[in-house]
Amino acid sequence: MIQVLGLSSHPRRNLPPAVDDVSFEAYAGRVTALLGAPGAGRTTVLRLMLELQPGLGVTHFKGRPLHEIPHPAREVGTLLGDVPGHPARTVRGHLRMLCAATGLPVRRADELLEAVGLVSLREERLSSLSHGLDRRLGLACALLADPHTLVLDEPAAGLSPREARWLHGVLRAHAERGGTVLFTTGDSKEAAHHADRVVAMNEGKVVADLAATDFARTRLRPRVAVRSPHAARLAALLTKEARTDRRPLEVVREEANRLSVYGSTCADVGETAFRHGILVHQLADEIGDMGCSAEPSADSAVRIGSARSRTGERSGVTESASARSGSAARGAAAPGAVASGPAAPARSVPGPTPSTSPAKHPSGTRNPGVPGAGVPGSGTQGSGASGSRAPASGARGPHARDLVARSATVPPGFIHVRPAPSPLQPLRYELRRAAGVGTGYLTAGVVLVTSALVAVLLARAGNTPQYRLLAAWPRQIPLPPAALGAGLLGAIAFGDEFRHPALAADRGTVPRRLGLLTAKLLVSGAIALMIAFLSLGCDLEVLYLAYGQELTRVPGNWLSLGAGWFALVVGCAWAGVLAAGVFRSTTAGLAAVLAVPVAVVPLLHHVFGGSSIRTAAGIVRRLRELALPQWPFGGERYLTALARLIAQPVGGALTLSLGALLCAYVGATLRTRAR
């Protein structure tokens, strides 16, 4: 169950708040629709509910605010837009990565693929999915942890009628299992046909909170959609026959060749067109939106009807004024009725639209709770106007009054932005993230080929020290290819989290958590070690094939040189990870890697004036002079080697850069938690 009490957004400059004191409830086992025209505040309400933007009010999910739920993704599933996954990742790989982040077994991904009908497309790339298939994948992501509550923002927008019926069938099945479903829509007919309760919004306020049956009775009425090249002539004939027979009829000219006829049937309209030889391209029963008024009365209803009559006469379409005024007065006098204004245009799908046809779930069972779903050619997917106000009796009924009274007793409180969820198992998530796309494999291949070619060219040119020859590191470039490739992969490891925020699809950012950082450092370090080892092996093999054993002799100080080589590559990878995490950009991560030899090393030379060389030369003697106990297993030798490594120009600059970036990352994390 969802309880929304007094949600309000912060006022905008020279404008009223987008959401002002919104209160309603969505019950378990039911589907609730949040209806409103574009700009009515529906999406803002969802973002306030999910604590994605600051404001006032409180929202309880099964009695608790979202920030008090230990793992919100396991309680509330959200679908607020397209799936923000990496375009090169497969459908199955994306779900498995989310399973790893949430701590679920990977078989859950296969179960969801079968449930949403994407088994045959499990190896397709996300970039190749159509809008309808992307919505299916988004629904699978929302259902991944089997949450009790689903919150969806216009889930059927842009879908075909068939896809929309399937989606609402899945939502209905979730509600019938005891779950809570809340979705937004701008289509009155969609809300009336697929929801159990409709909460209508206009200008940031709730104007109606009705059961779907009451909403359909007061806001919707049947009509006949007609398309004909002689629409004006047919409208005049229908109006003339209605006056002769004294029947209430309303004909609305919507387009050049389209009419909406209220108060008649397809059979009557078809017979009239046949008698007068009028060609008809479309003839279908639909449900049209009447619009609504805030507080209608008998006098206002008559005025609305007369104004509509004058509008119809100006457009060449007339109707019976006495019948119209009488029906409008009766509608205003009846409890909960709404005065009818000009019918809003609605696009429909040709074909009959029975209003009480049972729907079918994807499993094949019939669902009587979804009228019109599952009927081929249903015309219930129109875009009728839905931003007008409902009658006061509907907007402030007993249910709404109780909710307003309850919200008055609960202090609204401030809504602070909830931090994005971090993965429960960061290392498992990071491994699947890194192995799920071909970027790492392609980068490693390019690095190995480039390193081998550079080594051959350096050997041919001569005058290159052997340690630089084996590392393929000429003096003209700041870093060897292996270090650049490791730095690029490290920057991508965190940069892709911001570019394709699969962990925080509802906010476009990811958390700066130490657990996630540790996992990325471990995985990127392992990848960097692999690249360093493979590039060194490839260089040795290529040099041996080209020049024999002369250039492949192992140096005497191979241990210290090897330690420095691996430390350089791993340090570049870690610098890329930290910089991308701090600056939220892959480009910034790679720039930080290149800045070490280009900017930091010259800066250190300028500041210390070559003292790093003197420090490295006397560090062994000074360490021995310290009155410290001897380390077991000769540990002082390893400490001395590490000190020499750090004392080198590039090593010292890289160590300084890593320390600064790590401090910046920890500071940003602590600042976010303090907020």
C-alpha atoms as one frame of an Amber mdcrd trajectory, in Angstrom:
protein
   0.000   0.000   0.000   1.167   3.522  -0.821   0.138   6.484   1.349   0.936
   9.914  -0.087   0.418  12.755   2.400   0.881  16.426   1.598   3.490  16.210
  -1.174   4.621  19.643  -2.338   7.550  20.703  -4.451   9.607  23.804  -3.778
   8.230  26.984  -5.391   9.741  27.971  -8.689  10.849  31.487  -9.551   7.794
  33.606 -10.455   5.778  30.384 -10.796   3.644  28.337  -8.422   5.035  24.974
  -7.251   4.677  22.137  -9.722   3.012  20.009  -7.005   0.930  21.530  -4.201
  -0.373  19.440  -1.262  -1.025  16.173  -3.095  -2.531  13.358  -0.997  -3.937
  10.016  -2.098  -3.641   6.294  -1.445  -2.895   3.309  -3.682  -4.105   0.036
  -2.203  -2.549  -3.395  -2.416  -4.216  -5.704  -4.903  -5.370  -2.783  -7.052
  -4.082  -0.746  -9.975  -4.105   3.024  -9.425  -3.741   5.527 -12.260  -2.365
   9.029 -11.714  -4.041  10.971 -14.510  -3.156  14.400 -15.803  -2.283  16.424
 -18.865   1.384  17.236 -19.624   2.550  19.724 -17.009  -0.003  18.647 -14.401
   2.739  17.419 -12.063   2.480  13.638 -12.402   6.195  12.965 -12.859   7.082
  15.405 -10.094   4.789  13.508  -7.725   6.587  10.257  -8.519   9.998  11.851
  -8.011   8.890  13.252  -4.650   7.485   9.860  -3.664  10.746   8.121  -4.553
  12.820  10.843  -2.833  14.559  11.788  -6.049  14.083  15.529  -5.522  13.624
  17.645  -2.397  10.247  18.903  -1.277   7.634  18.643   1.482   5.407  15.770
   2.551   5.769  12.105   3.298   5.160   8.879   1.367   4.798   5.518   3.079
   5.392   2.242   1.277   3.776  -0.445   3.436   4.013   1.902   6.393   7.630
   3.084   5.975   9.279   5.928   4.076  11.605   4.826   1.332  14.773   5.961
   3.105  13.952   3.661   6.049  13.729   0.550   3.846  17.083  -1.311   3.921
  16.989  -2.373   0.271  14.446  -0.213  -1.609  14.883  -2.084  -4.904  13.514
  -5.211  -3.253  10.380  -3.386  -2.090   9.662  -0.834  -4.840  10.212  -1.419
  -8.553  10.374   1.676 -10.735  10.136   2.415 -14.446  10.674   6.118 -15.115
  11.912   6.069 -18.697  14.036   4.133 -21.125  16.515   1.545 -19.870  19.848
   3.401 -19.407  22.053   0.418 -20.186  25.218   0.300 -22.249  24.225   0.108
 -25.944  26.680  -2.738 -26.594  25.449  -4.876 -23.697  23.078  -7.744 -24.401
  19.607  -7.993 -22.911  20.563 -11.056 -20.898  23.874  -9.531 -19.829  22.151
  -6.380 -18.585  19.719  -8.334 -16.413  22.483 -10.592 -15.111  24.543  -7.562
 -14.173  21.602  -6.156 -12.204  21.136  -9.567 -10.564  24.761  -9.443  -9.440
  24.281  -5.920  -8.073  21.121  -6.852  -6.163  22.478 -10.133  -4.832  20.089
 -12.340  -6.810  20.969 -15.592  -8.568  21.559 -15.292 -12.305  18.681 -17.686
 -13.061  16.330 -14.868 -12.053  17.348 -13.050 -15.254  16.288 -16.006 -17.402
  12.973 -16.236 -15.529  12.215 -12.571 -16.198  13.206 -12.869 -19.860  10.646
 -15.628 -20.259   8.011 -13.681 -18.326   8.316 -10.561 -20.507   8.710 -12.442
 -23.780  12.353 -11.586 -24.525  13.820 -15.106 -24.525  14.376 -15.105 -28.273
  16.075 -11.674 -28.042  18.303 -12.360 -25.045  21.486 -11.947 -27.114  20.348
  -8.747 -28.823  22.174  -5.512 -28.051  20.288  -2.818 -26.154  20.903  -0.372
 -28.994  18.929  -2.575 -31.403  15.751  -2.779 -29.289  12.615  -0.977 -30.392
  10.646   1.232 -28.017   8.213  -1.552 -27.185  10.982  -4.069 -26.477  12.818
  -1.485 -24.397   9.678  -1.080 -22.268   9.527  -4.846 -21.823  13.134  -4.832
 -20.631  12.410  -1.896 -18.310   9.479  -3.790 -16.820  11.747  -6.816 -16.326
  14.249  -4.587 -14.488  11.457  -3.267 -12.252  10.265  -6.804 -11.471  13.762
  -8.235 -11.035  13.800  -8.310  -7.215  10.101  -9.310  -7.043   9.021  -6.052
  -5.330   5.666  -5.592  -3.672   5.084  -2.143  -5.220   5.453  -0.980  -8.816
   5.725   2.731  -9.660   5.719   3.476 -13.394   5.744   6.761 -15.287   3.666
   6.492 -18.483   4.598   2.866 -19.144   2.374   2.594 -22.244   3.481   5.854
 -23.886   4.456   5.265 -27.504   3.410   1.614 -27.509   1.120  -0.002 -30.033
  -2.348  -1.056 -28.779  -1.250  -4.683 -28.683   1.883  -3.921 -26.649  -0.079
  -1.642 -24.321  -2.653  -4.374 -23.669   0.132  -6.824 -22.870   1.817  -4.396
 -20.480  -1.386  -3.625 -18.611  -2.087  -7.357 -18.440   1.237  -7.847 -16.632
   0.425  -5.016 -14.239  -2.999  -6.507 -13.575  -1.445  -9.914 -12.855   0.963
  -8.300 -10.380  -1.931  -6.595  -8.601  -3.962  -9.806  -8.469  -1.056 -11.459
  -6.653  -1.435  -8.841  -3.913   0.982  -6.198  -5.190   0.447  -2.463  -5.445
   0.609  -0.808  -8.877   0.721   2.948  -9.507   1.196   4.292 -13.035   0.822
   7.705 -14.617  -0.920   8.455 -17.870  -2.303  11.359 -19.840  -5.051   9.293
 -21.482  -8.409   9.239 -19.698  -9.545   6.129 -21.540  -6.409   4.227 -20.574
  -6.925   5.172 -16.929 -10.600   4.191 -16.963 -10.091   0.853 -18.707  -6.939
  -0.416 -16.999  -7.085   0.944 -13.450  -9.232   0.244 -10.415  -8.922   3.782
  -9.106  -8.150   7.061 -10.873  -6.471  10.046  -9.212  -6.796  13.032 -11.548
  -4.418  15.995 -11.309  -4.536  19.467 -12.757  -2.060  22.307 -12.188  -0.244
  20.374  -9.479  -3.312  19.521  -7.385  -5.591  16.516  -7.033  -8.968  17.367
  -8.555 -10.576  13.903  -8.442 -10.039  10.635  -6.605 -12.615   8.159  -7.907
 -13.133   4.505  -8.549 -12.554   3.680 -12.210 -16.242   2.847 -12.738 -17.344
   6.213 -11.322 -14.667   7.980 -13.317 -15.806   6.341 -16.552 -19.434   7.180
 -15.783 -18.760  10.856 -15.064 -15.916  11.549 -17.478 -16.351   9.236 -20.470
 -19.187   8.494 -22.825 -19.518   6.414 -26.013 -19.198   7.961 -29.445 -18.962
   6.921 -33.077 -15.775   7.820 -34.947 -16.397   8.512 -38.649 -13.943   9.222
 -41.446 -15.348  10.302 -44.785 -14.291  12.589 -47.646 -17.786  14.126 -47.351
 -17.672  14.700 -43.587 -19.390  18.119 -43.677 -22.335  16.802 -45.709 -22.709
  13.747 -43.468 -22.667  15.949 -40.340 -25.438  18.117 -41.734 -27.567  15.071
 -42.633 -27.099  13.484 -39.191 -28.052  16.726 -37.453 -31.104  17.189 -39.682
 -32.380  13.652 -39.035 -31.854  14.070 -35.275 -33.920  17.264 -35.288 -36.671
  15.582 -37.290 -36.806  12.578 -34.943 -36.266  14.801 -31.858 -33.275  12.756
 -30.759 -30.388  14.225 -28.701 -27.313  14.184 -30.916 -23.967  15.921 -30.947
 -21.673  15.993 -33.963 -18.166  17.369 -33.528 -15.989  18.176 -36.535 -12.464
  17.216 -35.446 -10.485  17.170 -38.696 -11.111  17.821 -42.349 -12.526  14.334
 -42.907 -13.284  13.133 -39.365 -16.386  13.360 -37.194 -17.203  12.307 -33.646
 -20.897  11.538 -33.219 -22.262  11.412 -29.651 -25.698   9.936 -28.975 -25.871
   7.579 -31.970 -24.681   4.146 -33.047 -22.558   2.757 -35.866 -25.660   1.218
 -37.420 -27.619   4.506 -37.531 -24.677   6.491 -38.915 -23.924   3.798 -41.486
 -27.561   3.640 -42.666 -27.684   7.422 -43.072 -24.482   7.408 -45.127 -25.756
   4.499 -47.261 -29.121   6.155 -48.018 -27.450   9.303 -49.275 -24.577   7.604
 -51.114 -21.776   8.941 -48.884 -18.472   7.062 -48.891 -17.244   6.121 -45.396
 -13.634   5.131 -44.718 -14.003   4.441 -41.000 -16.917   3.703 -38.727 -16.059
   2.602 -35.178 -17.397   2.736 -31.642 -15.100   4.551 -29.228 -15.047   6.012
 -25.753 -14.531   9.774 -25.784 -13.499  12.147 -23.010 -16.221  14.639 -22.076
 -14.011  16.906 -20.031 -15.132  18.083 -16.587 -15.805  21.214 -14.605 -14.884
  22.149 -11.061 -18.332  22.869  -9.604 -21.056  22.635 -12.244 -24.519  24.028
 -11.663 -27.706  24.054 -13.717 -27.181  27.610 -14.958 -23.549  27.033 -15.842
 -24.474  23.811 -17.618 -26.999  25.648 -19.770 -24.458  28.370 -20.536 -21.854
  25.771 -21.517 -24.352  24.020 -23.756 -25.398  27.253 -25.486 -21.801  28.302
 -25.995 -21.051  24.938 -27.502 -24.059  25.326 -29.786 -22.744  28.648 -31.056
 -19.347  27.075 -31.684 -20.949  24.223 -33.581 -22.983  26.619 -35.726 -19.875
  28.579 -36.640 -18.211  25.347 -37.820 -21.226  24.289 -39.864 -22.380  21.602
 -37.395 -25.620  22.116 -35.396 -27.640  20.100 -32.965 -30.922  20.155 -31.061
 -30.569  22.967 -28.506 -33.519  21.945 -26.395 -32.365  18.341 -26.085 -28.834
  19.462 -25.360 -29.852  21.942 -22.667 -32.149  19.435 -21.037 -29.518  16.741
 -20.911 -26.948  19.218 -19.576 -29.305  20.347 -16.838 -30.069  16.769 -15.872
 -26.332  16.028 -15.779 -25.724  18.977 -13.479 -28.579  18.049 -11.163 -27.552
  14.404 -10.841 -25.116  13.628  -8.015 -21.552  13.369  -9.294 -22.532  14.231
 -12.868 -20.426  16.522 -15.012 -21.529  19.164 -17.447 -20.490  18.185 -20.942
 -18.365  20.588 -22.901 -16.941  20.257 -26.373 -15.640  16.759 -26.844 -11.885
  16.620 -26.958 -10.396  15.123 -30.088  -9.055  11.626 -29.665  -7.135   9.463
 -32.088  -8.254   5.896 -32.202  -7.605   2.613 -33.905 -10.272   1.573 -36.395
 -12.484  -1.188 -35.213 -15.176  -1.844 -32.680 -14.452  -1.226 -29.028 -16.639
  -3.161 -26.634 -16.503  -1.502 -23.243 -16.637  -4.662 -21.136 -14.567  -7.214
 -22.964 -12.488  -9.505 -20.745  -8.704  -9.258 -21.120  -6.176 -12.014 -21.363
  -2.962 -12.274 -19.420   0.198 -13.354 -21.204  -0.356 -16.800 -19.727  -3.711
 -17.033 -21.471  -6.056 -16.621 -18.494  -8.913 -14.229 -18.860  -8.998 -11.153
 -16.703 -12.386  -9.543 -16.304 -10.856  -6.596 -14.486  -9.323  -5.043 -17.618
 -12.140  -3.886 -19.894 -11.294  -3.753 -23.533  -7.816  -5.247 -23.181  -7.196
  -8.178 -25.412  -9.757  -7.106 -28.040  -8.144  -6.841 -31.451  -8.521  -3.378
 -32.889  -9.509  -1.817 -29.599  -9.826   1.932 -29.817  -9.021   2.699 -26.231
  -5.547   4.074 -26.776  -6.541   7.598 -27.749  -5.125  10.755 -26.256  -8.201
  12.440 -24.860  -7.914  15.593 -22.828  -7.460  14.918 -19.171  -6.294  18.079
 -17.491  -9.678  19.594 -16.562 -11.165  19.494 -13.100 -13.663  17.010 -11.739
 -16.766  17.876  -9.724 -16.290  18.804  -6.127 -18.298  15.809  -4.970 -15.858
  13.491  -6.719 -12.705  15.351  -5.796 -13.542  15.682  -2.107 -15.572  12.608
  -1.297 -15.450  10.741   2.031 -12.241   8.959   1.045 -10.527  12.178   0.045
 -11.766  14.013   3.162 -10.366  11.299   5.440  -7.032  11.455   3.640  -6.867
  15.252   3.898  -7.731  15.079   7.605  -5.024  12.484   8.135  -2.476  14.613
   6.296  -3.354  17.564   8.518  -2.376  15.556  11.624   0.950  14.350  10.170
   3.753  16.915   9.974   4.826  17.165   6.335   8.554  17.253   6.959  11.223
  17.863   4.348  11.942  15.343   1.611  15.689  14.924   1.305  17.115  13.329
  -1.807  17.741   9.675  -1.070  21.243   8.477  -2.019  21.371   6.099  -4.939
  21.505   2.421  -3.962  24.881   0.754  -4.056  25.223  -2.847  -5.193  24.973
  -5.464  -2.467  27.827  -7.453  -3.994  30.138  -4.875  -5.643  32.864  -7.288
  -6.742  30.439  -9.650  -8.457  28.713  -6.700 -10.104  31.985  -5.162 -11.306
  33.163  -8.429 -12.845  29.926  -8.776 -14.844  30.038  -5.117 -15.832  33.604
  -5.346 -17.140  33.063  -8.636 -18.982  29.650  -7.745 -20.416  30.859  -5.468
 -23.235  33.668  -5.778 -25.751  35.373  -2.489 -24.876  37.913  -4.128 -22.587
  38.770  -6.892 -25.037  39.138  -4.441 -27.930  41.305  -2.067 -25.903  43.566
  -4.892 -24.730  43.996  -6.139 -28.306  44.897  -2.667 -29.583  47.387  -2.225
 -26.726  49.165  -5.518 -27.464  49.434  -4.834 -31.200  50.614  -1.258 -30.666
  53.163  -2.287 -28.041  54.651  -4.961 -30.306  54.937  -2.572 -33.265  56.539
   0.154 -31.133  59.055  -2.351 -29.726  60.078  -3.454 -33.239  60.444   0.151
 -34.403  62.569   1.060 -31.374  64.821  -1.960 -31.933  65.297  -0.994 -35.572
  66.143   2.604 -34.682  68.657   1.526 -32.006  70.051   3.561 -29.109  67.178
   2.541 -26.814  67.825   1.057 -23.346  66.666  -2.521 -23.055  64.185  -1.853
 -20.256  62.465   0.778 -22.429  62.672  -1.527 -25.427  60.880  -4.361 -23.624
  58.218  -1.947 -22.330  57.807  -0.318 -25.797  58.304   3.076 -24.163  60.147
   5.607 -26.318  61.232   8.870 -24.750  58.986  10.827 -27.118  55.690   9.644
 -25.560  54.749  10.247 -21.902  53.562   6.697 -21.120  53.897   3.261 -22.734
  50.877   1.817 -24.597  50.123  -0.660 -21.789  49.880   2.110 -19.179  47.688
   4.244 -21.447  45.377   1.306 -22.158  45.106   0.418 -18.462  44.355   4.044
 -17.610  41.661   4.202 -20.284  39.972   1.028 -19.004  40.147   2.361 -15.454
  38.485   5.615 -16.516  35.783   3.695 -18.397  35.116   1.547 -15.315  33.680
   4.542 -13.453  32.838   6.778 -16.400  30.303   4.310 -17.793  28.456   4.386
 -14.465  27.596   8.024 -15.120  27.100   7.713 -18.854  24.909   4.604 -18.595
  23.637   4.607 -14.971  22.247   1.087 -14.750  22.573   1.145 -10.946  20.579
   4.369 -10.607  18.313   4.429 -13.626  15.882   6.815 -11.916  18.338   9.638
 -11.265  21.173   9.474 -13.810  23.980   9.199 -11.262  25.628   6.519  -9.167
  26.738   6.472  -5.547  30.247   7.287  -4.441  30.604   4.357  -2.088  33.853
   2.941  -0.758  32.684  -0.624  -1.374  32.017   0.085  -5.044  35.352   1.919
  -5.324  37.215  -1.004  -3.766  35.637  -3.435  -6.212  36.562  -1.233  -9.165
  40.129  -0.825  -7.944  40.543  -4.578  -7.531  39.098  -5.458 -10.928  40.895
  -2.664 -12.790  44.151  -3.581 -11.035  43.795  -7.217 -12.079  43.076  -6.175
 -15.672  46.088  -3.839 -15.615  48.369  -6.622 -14.365  47.115  -8.874 -17.143
  47.730  -6.211 -19.781  51.212  -5.480 -18.408  52.177  -9.161 -18.406  50.743
  -9.874 -21.877  52.303  -6.791 -23.461  55.700  -7.663 -21.994  55.386 -11.234
 -23.273  54.281 -10.093 -26.738  57.186  -7.657 -26.975  59.662 -10.394 -26.052
  58.204 -12.811 -28.619  58.160 -10.271 -31.431  61.709  -9.104 -30.695  62.911
 -12.711 -30.603  61.274 -13.495 -33.952  62.675 -10.346 -35.553  66.177 -10.084
 -34.046  66.911 -13.308 -32.185  68.196 -13.583 -28.616  70.364 -10.480 -28.799
  67.606  -8.097 -27.746  65.704 -10.439 -25.466  68.249 -10.954 -22.725  66.865
 -10.606 -19.215  68.464  -7.681 -17.339  70.258  -8.384 -14.078  67.951  -6.111
 -12.087  64.849  -7.662 -13.622  63.072  -7.887 -10.266  63.106  -4.176  -9.520
  62.416  -3.314 -13.164  59.475  -5.728 -13.242  58.065  -4.347  -9.999  58.327
  -0.816 -11.345  56.685  -1.850 -14.627  53.698  -3.504 -12.999  53.354  -0.687
 -10.471  53.298   1.898 -13.272  50.527   0.132 -15.217  48.409  -0.564 -12.129
  48.899   2.995 -10.869  47.665   4.426 -14.182  44.586   2.201 -14.016  43.820
   3.323 -10.467  44.360   6.974 -11.380  41.777   6.597 -14.149  39.263   4.985
 -11.783  39.640   7.614  -9.070  39.608  10.601 -11.414  36.526   9.351 -13.282
  34.777   8.752  -9.947  35.595  12.229  -8.673  34.854  14.193 -11.850  32.086
  11.852 -13.157  33.626  11.617 -16.622  35.690   9.125 -18.608  37.513  11.963
 -20.350  38.535  13.463 -17.003  39.835  10.075 -15.888  42.053   9.674 -18.958
  43.218  13.299 -18.652  44.292  12.633 -15.056  46.385   9.665 -16.248  48.132
  11.752 -18.909  48.643  14.626 -16.470  51.004  12.534 -14.323  54.016  12.508
 -16.711  53.029  15.686 -18.566  52.290  18.054 -15.673  52.979  16.491 -12.265
  56.507  15.208 -12.995  57.802  18.582 -14.336  56.120  20.311 -11.399  57.903
  18.086  -8.898  61.229  18.630 -10.693  60.683  22.365 -10.521  59.714  22.347
  -6.844  62.320  19.947  -5.488  65.093  20.703  -7.980  66.180  17.118  -8.563
  66.228  16.219  -4.878  64.299  13.034  -5.608  67.464  11.519  -7.129  69.551
  12.354  -4.069  66.771  10.990  -1.851  66.713   7.691  -3.749  70.505   7.370
  -3.521  70.741   7.736   0.246  67.533   6.112   1.347  69.083   2.688   2.033
  71.726   4.098   4.337  69.238   6.252   6.213  66.864   3.329   6.709  69.676
   1.239   8.219  70.588   4.073  10.556  67.118   3.994  12.108  67.058   2.156
  15.436  64.333  -0.219  14.363  64.209  -3.984  14.910  65.042  -6.169  11.946
  61.977  -7.245   9.948  61.372 -10.973   9.573  62.268 -12.636   6.263  64.289
  -9.603   5.201  61.296  -7.271   5.007  63.497  -4.200   5.048  64.688  -5.087
   1.551  61.162  -4.904   0.169  60.576  -1.642   2.008  63.766  -0.251   0.523
  62.739  -1.345  -2.993  59.326   0.290  -2.542  60.932   3.513  -1.332  63.259
   3.568  -4.341  60.292   3.003  -6.629  58.325   5.876  -5.123  61.375   8.116
  -5.184  61.595   7.863  -8.976  60.159  10.877 -10.863  57.178   9.103 -12.444
  56.614   6.902  -9.395  56.555   9.842  -7.026  54.260  11.842  -9.272  51.907
   8.889  -9.661  51.867   8.254  -5.908  51.112  11.909  -5.229  48.298  11.937
  -7.802  46.730   8.757  -6.420  46.816  10.137  -2.889  45.178  13.408  -3.934
  42.478  11.661  -5.972  41.740   9.202  -3.167  41.354  12.038  -0.670  39.030
  13.861  -3.076  36.916  10.735  -3.540  36.634  10.075   0.195  35.804  13.738
   0.813  33.018  13.662  -1.779  31.650  10.464  -0.217  31.628  11.918   3.295
  30.043  15.154   2.071  27.237  13.190   0.369  26.571  11.165   3.522  26.559
  14.326   5.653  23.929  15.849   3.401
